[in-house]
XYZ file of C-alpha atoms in Angstrom:
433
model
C 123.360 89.340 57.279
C 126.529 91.721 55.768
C 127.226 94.127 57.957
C 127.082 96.793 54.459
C 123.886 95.255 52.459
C 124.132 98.473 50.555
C 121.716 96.826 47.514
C 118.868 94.174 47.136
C 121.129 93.287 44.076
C 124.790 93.420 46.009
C 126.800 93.541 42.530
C 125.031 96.295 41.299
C 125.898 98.915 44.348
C 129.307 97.068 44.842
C 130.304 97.897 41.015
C 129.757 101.491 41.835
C 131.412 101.278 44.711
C 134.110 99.562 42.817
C 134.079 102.833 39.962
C 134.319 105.523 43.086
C 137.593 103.686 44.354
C 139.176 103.491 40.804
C 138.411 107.178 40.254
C 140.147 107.923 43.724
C 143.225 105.521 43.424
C 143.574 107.287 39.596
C 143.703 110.631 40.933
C 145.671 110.344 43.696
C 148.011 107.175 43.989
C 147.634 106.118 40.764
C 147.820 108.716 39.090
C 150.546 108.039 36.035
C 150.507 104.646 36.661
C 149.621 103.593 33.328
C 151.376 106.656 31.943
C 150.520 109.994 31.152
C 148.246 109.349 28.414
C 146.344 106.313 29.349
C 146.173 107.271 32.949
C 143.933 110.413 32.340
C 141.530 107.834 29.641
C 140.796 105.179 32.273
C 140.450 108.013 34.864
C 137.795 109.917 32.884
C 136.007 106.554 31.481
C 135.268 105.594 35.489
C 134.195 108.716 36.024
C 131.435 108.610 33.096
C 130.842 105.075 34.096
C 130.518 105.810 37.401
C 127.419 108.305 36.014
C 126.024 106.077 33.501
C 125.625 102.837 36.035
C 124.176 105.110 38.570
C 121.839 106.785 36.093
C 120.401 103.126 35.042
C 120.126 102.032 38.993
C 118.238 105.124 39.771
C 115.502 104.835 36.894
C 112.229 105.119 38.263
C 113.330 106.102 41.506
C 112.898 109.630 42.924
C 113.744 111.570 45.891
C 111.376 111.717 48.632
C 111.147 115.145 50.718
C 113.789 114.798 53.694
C 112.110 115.193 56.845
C 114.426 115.520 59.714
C 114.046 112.885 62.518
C 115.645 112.830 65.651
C 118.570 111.274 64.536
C 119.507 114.042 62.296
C 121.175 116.249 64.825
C 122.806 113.729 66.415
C 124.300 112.068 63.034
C 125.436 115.683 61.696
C 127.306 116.301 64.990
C 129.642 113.057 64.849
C 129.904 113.533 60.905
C 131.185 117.457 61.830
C 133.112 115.779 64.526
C 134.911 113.368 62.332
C 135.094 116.444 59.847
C 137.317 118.199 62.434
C 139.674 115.488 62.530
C 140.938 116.636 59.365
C 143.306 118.891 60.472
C 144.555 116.439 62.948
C 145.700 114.451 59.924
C 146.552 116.778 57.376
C 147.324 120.113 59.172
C 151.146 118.987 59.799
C 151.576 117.574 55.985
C 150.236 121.417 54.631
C 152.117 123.496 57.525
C 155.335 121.730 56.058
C 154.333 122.533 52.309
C 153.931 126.135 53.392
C 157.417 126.543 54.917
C 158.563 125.038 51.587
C 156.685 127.496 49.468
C 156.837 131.055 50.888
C 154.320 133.071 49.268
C 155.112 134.379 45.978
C 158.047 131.766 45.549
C 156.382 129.427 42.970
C 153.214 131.224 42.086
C 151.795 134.313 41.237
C 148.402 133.367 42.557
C 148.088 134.121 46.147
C 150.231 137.445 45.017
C 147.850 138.367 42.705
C 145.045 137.589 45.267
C 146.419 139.738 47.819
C 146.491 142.854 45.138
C 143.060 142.182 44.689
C 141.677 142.327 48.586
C 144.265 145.447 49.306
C 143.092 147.393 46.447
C 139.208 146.816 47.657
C 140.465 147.575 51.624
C 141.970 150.815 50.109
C 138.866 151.531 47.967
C 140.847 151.463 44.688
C 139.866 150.035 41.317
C 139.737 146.511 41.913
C 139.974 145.292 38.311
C 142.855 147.318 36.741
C 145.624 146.023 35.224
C 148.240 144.175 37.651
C 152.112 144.270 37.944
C 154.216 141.332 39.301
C 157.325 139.490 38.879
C 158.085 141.882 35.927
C 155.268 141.637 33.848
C 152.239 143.590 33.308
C 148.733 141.560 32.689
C 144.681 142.003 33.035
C 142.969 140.909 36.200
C 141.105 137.955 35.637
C 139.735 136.347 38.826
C 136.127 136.811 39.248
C 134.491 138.559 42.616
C 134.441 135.098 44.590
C 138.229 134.179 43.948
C 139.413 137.153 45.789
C 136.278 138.902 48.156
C 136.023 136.043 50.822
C 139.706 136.458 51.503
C 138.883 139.956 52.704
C 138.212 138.234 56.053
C 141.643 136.425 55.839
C 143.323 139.706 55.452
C 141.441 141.431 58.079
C 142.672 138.628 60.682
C 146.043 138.065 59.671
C 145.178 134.816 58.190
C 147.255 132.922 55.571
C 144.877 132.730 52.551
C 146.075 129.246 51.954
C 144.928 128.349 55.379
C 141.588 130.141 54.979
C 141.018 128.517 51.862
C 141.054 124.882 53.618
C 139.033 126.212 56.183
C 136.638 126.686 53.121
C 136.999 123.047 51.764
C 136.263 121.999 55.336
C 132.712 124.370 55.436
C 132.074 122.936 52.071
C 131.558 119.402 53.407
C 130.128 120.123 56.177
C 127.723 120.770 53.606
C 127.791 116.831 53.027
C 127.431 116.052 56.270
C 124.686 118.339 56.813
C 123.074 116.379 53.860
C 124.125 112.683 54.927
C 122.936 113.055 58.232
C 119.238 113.578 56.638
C 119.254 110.454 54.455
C 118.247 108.003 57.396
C 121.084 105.399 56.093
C 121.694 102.383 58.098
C 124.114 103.320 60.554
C 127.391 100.941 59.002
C 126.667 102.500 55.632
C 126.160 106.307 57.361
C 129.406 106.081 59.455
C 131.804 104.856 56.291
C 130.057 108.171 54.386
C 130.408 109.879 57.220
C 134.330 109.210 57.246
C 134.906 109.799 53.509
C 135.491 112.915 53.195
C 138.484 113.041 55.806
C 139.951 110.095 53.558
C 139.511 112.220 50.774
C 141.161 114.907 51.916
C 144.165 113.263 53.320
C 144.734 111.601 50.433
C 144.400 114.563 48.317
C 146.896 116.680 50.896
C 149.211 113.602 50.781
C 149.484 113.387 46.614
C 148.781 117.393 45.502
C 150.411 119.212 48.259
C 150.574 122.647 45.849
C 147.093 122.396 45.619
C 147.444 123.554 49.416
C 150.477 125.112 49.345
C 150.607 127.645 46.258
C 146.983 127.908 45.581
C 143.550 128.455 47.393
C 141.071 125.770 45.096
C 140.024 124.289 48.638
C 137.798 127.335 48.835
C 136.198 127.082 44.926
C 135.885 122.984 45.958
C 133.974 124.306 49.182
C 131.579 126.033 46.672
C 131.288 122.896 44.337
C 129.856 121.109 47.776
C 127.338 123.912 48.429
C 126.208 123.696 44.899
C 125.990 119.845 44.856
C 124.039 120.167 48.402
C 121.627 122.787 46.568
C 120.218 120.041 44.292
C 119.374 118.315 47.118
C 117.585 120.931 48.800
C 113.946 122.187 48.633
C 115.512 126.124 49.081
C 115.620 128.066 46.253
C 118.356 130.654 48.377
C 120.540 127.297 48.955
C 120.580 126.745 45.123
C 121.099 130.072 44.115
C 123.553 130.638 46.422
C 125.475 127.075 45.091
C 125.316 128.478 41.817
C 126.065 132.218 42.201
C 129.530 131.381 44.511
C 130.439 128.923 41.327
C 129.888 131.292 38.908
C 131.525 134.170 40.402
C 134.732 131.677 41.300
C 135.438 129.893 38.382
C 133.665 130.015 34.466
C 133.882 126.220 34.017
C 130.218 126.015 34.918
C 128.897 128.528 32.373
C 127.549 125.715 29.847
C 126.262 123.697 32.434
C 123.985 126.183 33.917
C 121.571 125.999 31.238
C 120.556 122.172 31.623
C 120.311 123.018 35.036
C 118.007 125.373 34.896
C 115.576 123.716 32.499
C 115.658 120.815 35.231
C 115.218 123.201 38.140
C 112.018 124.812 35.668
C 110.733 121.015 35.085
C 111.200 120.257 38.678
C 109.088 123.187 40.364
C 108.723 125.907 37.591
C 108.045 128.788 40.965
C 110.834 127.442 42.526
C 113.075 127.466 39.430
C 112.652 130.939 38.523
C 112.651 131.903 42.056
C 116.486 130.427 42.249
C 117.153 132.394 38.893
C 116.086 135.492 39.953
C 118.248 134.892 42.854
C 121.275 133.607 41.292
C 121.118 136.808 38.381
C 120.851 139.088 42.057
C 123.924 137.617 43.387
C 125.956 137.736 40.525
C 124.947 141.093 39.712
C 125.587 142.876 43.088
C 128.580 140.978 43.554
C 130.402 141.157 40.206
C 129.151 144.089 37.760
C 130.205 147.266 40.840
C 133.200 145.836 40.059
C 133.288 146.364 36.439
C 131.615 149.983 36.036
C 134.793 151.614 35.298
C 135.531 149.555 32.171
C 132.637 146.595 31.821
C 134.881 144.820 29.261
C 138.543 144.776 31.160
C 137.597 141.259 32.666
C 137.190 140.229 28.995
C 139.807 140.980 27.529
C 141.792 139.762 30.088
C 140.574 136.105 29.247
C 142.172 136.616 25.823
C 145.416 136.823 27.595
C 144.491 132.842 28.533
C 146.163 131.357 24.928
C 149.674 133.205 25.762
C 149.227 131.906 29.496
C 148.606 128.100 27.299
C 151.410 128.373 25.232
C 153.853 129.245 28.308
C 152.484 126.078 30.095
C 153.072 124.152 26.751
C 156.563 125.233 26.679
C 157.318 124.026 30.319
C 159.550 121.016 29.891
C 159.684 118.503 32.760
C 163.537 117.405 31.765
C 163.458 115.010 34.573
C 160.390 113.170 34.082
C 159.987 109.845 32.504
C 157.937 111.326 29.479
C 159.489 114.367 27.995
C 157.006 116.940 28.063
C 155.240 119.930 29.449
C 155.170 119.393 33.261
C 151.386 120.549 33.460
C 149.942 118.718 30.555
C 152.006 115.267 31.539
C 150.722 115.103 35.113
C 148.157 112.134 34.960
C 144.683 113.725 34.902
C 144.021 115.540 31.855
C 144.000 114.067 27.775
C 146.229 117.358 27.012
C 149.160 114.967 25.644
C 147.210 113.522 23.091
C 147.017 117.043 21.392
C 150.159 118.209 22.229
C 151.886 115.617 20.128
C 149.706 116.070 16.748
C 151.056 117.940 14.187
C 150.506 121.308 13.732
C 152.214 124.691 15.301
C 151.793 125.213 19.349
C 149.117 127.449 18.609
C 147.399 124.670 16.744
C 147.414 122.225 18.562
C 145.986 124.276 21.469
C 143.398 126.003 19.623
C 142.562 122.514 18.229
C 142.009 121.345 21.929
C 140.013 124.486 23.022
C 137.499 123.544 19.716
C 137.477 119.857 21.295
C 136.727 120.656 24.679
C 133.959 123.161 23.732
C 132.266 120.835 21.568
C 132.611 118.204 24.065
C 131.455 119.895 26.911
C 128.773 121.433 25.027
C 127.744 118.007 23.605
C 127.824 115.666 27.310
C 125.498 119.181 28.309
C 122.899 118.526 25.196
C 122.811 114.618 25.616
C 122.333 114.544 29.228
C 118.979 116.980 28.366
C 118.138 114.667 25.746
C 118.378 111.719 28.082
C 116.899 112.823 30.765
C 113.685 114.400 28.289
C 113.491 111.095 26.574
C 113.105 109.445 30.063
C 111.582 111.865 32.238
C 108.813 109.902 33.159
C 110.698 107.967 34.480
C 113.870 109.962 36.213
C 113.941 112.788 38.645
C 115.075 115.681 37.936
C 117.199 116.508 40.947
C 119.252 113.306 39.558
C 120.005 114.081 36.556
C 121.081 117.805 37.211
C 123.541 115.628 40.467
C 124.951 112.767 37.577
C 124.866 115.333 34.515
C 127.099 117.921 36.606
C 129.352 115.133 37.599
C 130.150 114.548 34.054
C 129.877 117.393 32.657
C 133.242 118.842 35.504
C 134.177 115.356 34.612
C 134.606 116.249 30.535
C 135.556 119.991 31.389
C 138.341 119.169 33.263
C 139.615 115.941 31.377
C 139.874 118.160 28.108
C 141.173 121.238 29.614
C 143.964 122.816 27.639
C 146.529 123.102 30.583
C 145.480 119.986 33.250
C 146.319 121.511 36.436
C 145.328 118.933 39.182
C 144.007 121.953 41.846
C 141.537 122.561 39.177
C 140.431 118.989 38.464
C 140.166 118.018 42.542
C 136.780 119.767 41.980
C 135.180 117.493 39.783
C 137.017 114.363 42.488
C 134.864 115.922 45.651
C 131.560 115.818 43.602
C 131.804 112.435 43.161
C 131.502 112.209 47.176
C 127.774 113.777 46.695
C 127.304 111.095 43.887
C 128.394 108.084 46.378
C 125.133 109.164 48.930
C 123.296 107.909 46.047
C 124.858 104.292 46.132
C 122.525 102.554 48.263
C 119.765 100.297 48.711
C 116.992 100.543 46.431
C 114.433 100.505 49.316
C 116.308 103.552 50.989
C 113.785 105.709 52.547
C 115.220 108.581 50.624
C 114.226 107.098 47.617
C 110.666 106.277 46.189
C 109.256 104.882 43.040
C 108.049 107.209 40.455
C 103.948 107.260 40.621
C 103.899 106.997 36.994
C 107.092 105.124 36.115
């Protein structure tokens, strides 16, 4: 008997397998290694690939109510454990990257962030225009980028490190859910180790995502979120969704789908985590905003000047001549930047692309899942239809940075505990399917 007999049909859960290593290897040490334009293609087919194939294995399955055994504890305190030999591995690797890149030195972000949290300690106008590096422009970080590093400030902690700390509570998250799923214990203890890999490899190839930014925090919300669909609790959804929202607005056209499957699901739970989620980003967003409700805004208007700059940003030493940011591997930016046209364009021309496309992977997921919703649960499709949907938002996204797309990489590790044996005890046949 294999020590992983992962499927009844081996080639099936293997393939997938197969499509969560190719997604990995593309966005970390293979990343460019077909070029900057075909690298980003075969990166974002796996990842849809990776969706579809697990969309057609999981038809007529559904997930059964997780009742905690005895193993639970024990499993979730050696996953934690293994968790918190992260910083064994990486903790060096980012300590070096921070001597390298003193705050302030490459990027305005943690900068900016810090103007945020001292202005709120000092009970000034949080969102009022901001002055750095001798230029004068809106503040556009929503309440979650910049309240939970109140806490770092308070205890003289770097806000790079807190933010890993926040990647590393994120997945706990994960472990929290794998240790529920009653896996065999070979196929528990390689999920179980994952998201170390993941990390290290991440540290290893996109040390600025560590060094000059704090996306290991807006990850650690991406983890909570993908945990929420597992969950029965309405506050664990809301609170998933109301931390992305208020972090990042990349999930704003998902949220819809999402909450038509939460509605189909359990209609008192669904409006129970909307009422919730409107709560949360009410009381900690709009306080913020009283002063002048529309300076947030206007300040994403300032986003196509902030484009054309990062258009402009020639990488003279790189293989392919072109903007450093758009010709890093993981976005389909290139393609666009060499049509014809004027910058401005060109760009625009993306941002129509990417809205239509995000909007349209939103509206055929619904229509998939309604034409088969007999016969597929609707926790599943909101897990695989996010996937894709960060999947196309980030793939088409007018400037590529690789912090941004590492969130759409960790959800895939929430998509893996869904690789597995048909006969899991997590999963049951549909009554009617």
């Amino acid at each position: 008997m294999p020590l992983f007999n992962f499927s009844a049909r081996t080639p099936w859960a293997w393939l997938l397998w197969l499509l969560f290593v190719l997604e990995v290897l593309f966005f970390t040490f293979w990343r460019k290694s077909l070029g900057p334009y075909w690298s980003p293609v075969l990166l974002y087919s796996v990842e849809l690939l990776l969706c579809l194939g697990l969309a057609y294995r999981l038809r007529g399955l559904q997930l059964r109510r997780l009742v905690p055994t005895r193993n639970v504890r024990y499993r979730f305190l050696v996953g934690a454990a293994l968790l918190a030999t992260s910083p064994l591995l990486t903790a060096s690797i980012i300590r070096k990257a921070l001597v390298r890149a003193p705050i302030g030195t490459f990027s305005d972000i943690v900068p900016a962030l810090q103007v945020y949290v001292q202005r709120f300690l000092q009970h000034e106008t949080v969102y009022k225009p901001l002055t750095m590096f001798g230029y004068t422009f809106l503040p556009n970080y929503p309440s979650m980028q910049w309240l939970p590093f109140v806490g770092a400030d308070l205890a003289g902690i770097d806000y790079r490190w807190w933010a890993y700390g926040g990647l590393l509570l994120g997945l706990l998250t994960y472990e929290w859910l794998l240790a529920r799923l009653e896996l065999p214990w070979a196929e528990w203890l390689l999920k179980a180790a994952l998201p170390v890999l993941l990390v290290h490899f991440n540290v290893i190839i996109d040390k600025p995502m560590y060094s000059l930014t704090v996306e290991g925090l807006i990850v650690g919300f991406y983890c909570l979120l993908a945990a929420g669909i597992f969950s029965n609790s309405a506050w664990i959804k809301a609170a998933g969704l109301a931390l992305c929202l208020l972090s990042r607005y990349s999930l704003a056209l998902w949220v819809p789908l999402y909450g038509l499957l939460l509605l189909y699901e359990n209609p008192r739970r669904g409006w129970l985590t909307a009422g919730l989620t409107v709560v949360g980003v009410v009381a900690l967003f709009v306080p913020f905003l009283l002063h002048d409700p529309t300076i947030f805004f206007r300040a994403q208007l300032e986003n196509l000047d902030v484009a054309k700059s990062a258009w402009q940003q020639i990488d003279t030493t790189a293989p392919w001549l072109g903007p450093i940011h758009l010709f890093n591997g993981v976005g389909l930016a290139p393609w666009f930047y060499d049509l014809s046209g004027t910058l401005e364009d060109r760009i625009i021309r993306l941002q129509l692309v990417h809205f239509a496309l995000c909007t349209g992977i939103v509206v055929l997921a619904g229509g998939l899942f309604w034409y088969h919703r007999r016969h597929f649960d609707p926790r599943l499709a909101a897990l695989l239809s996010l996937k894709a949907y960060l999947a196309t938002f980030y793939a088409f996204l007018i400037v590529p940075y690789t912090y941004l797309a590492s969130v759409s990489l960790f959800t895939s590790l929430f998509v893996l505990l869904l690789i597995t044996r048909k006969q899991a005890s997590f999963l049951g046949p549909i009554a009617d399917g």
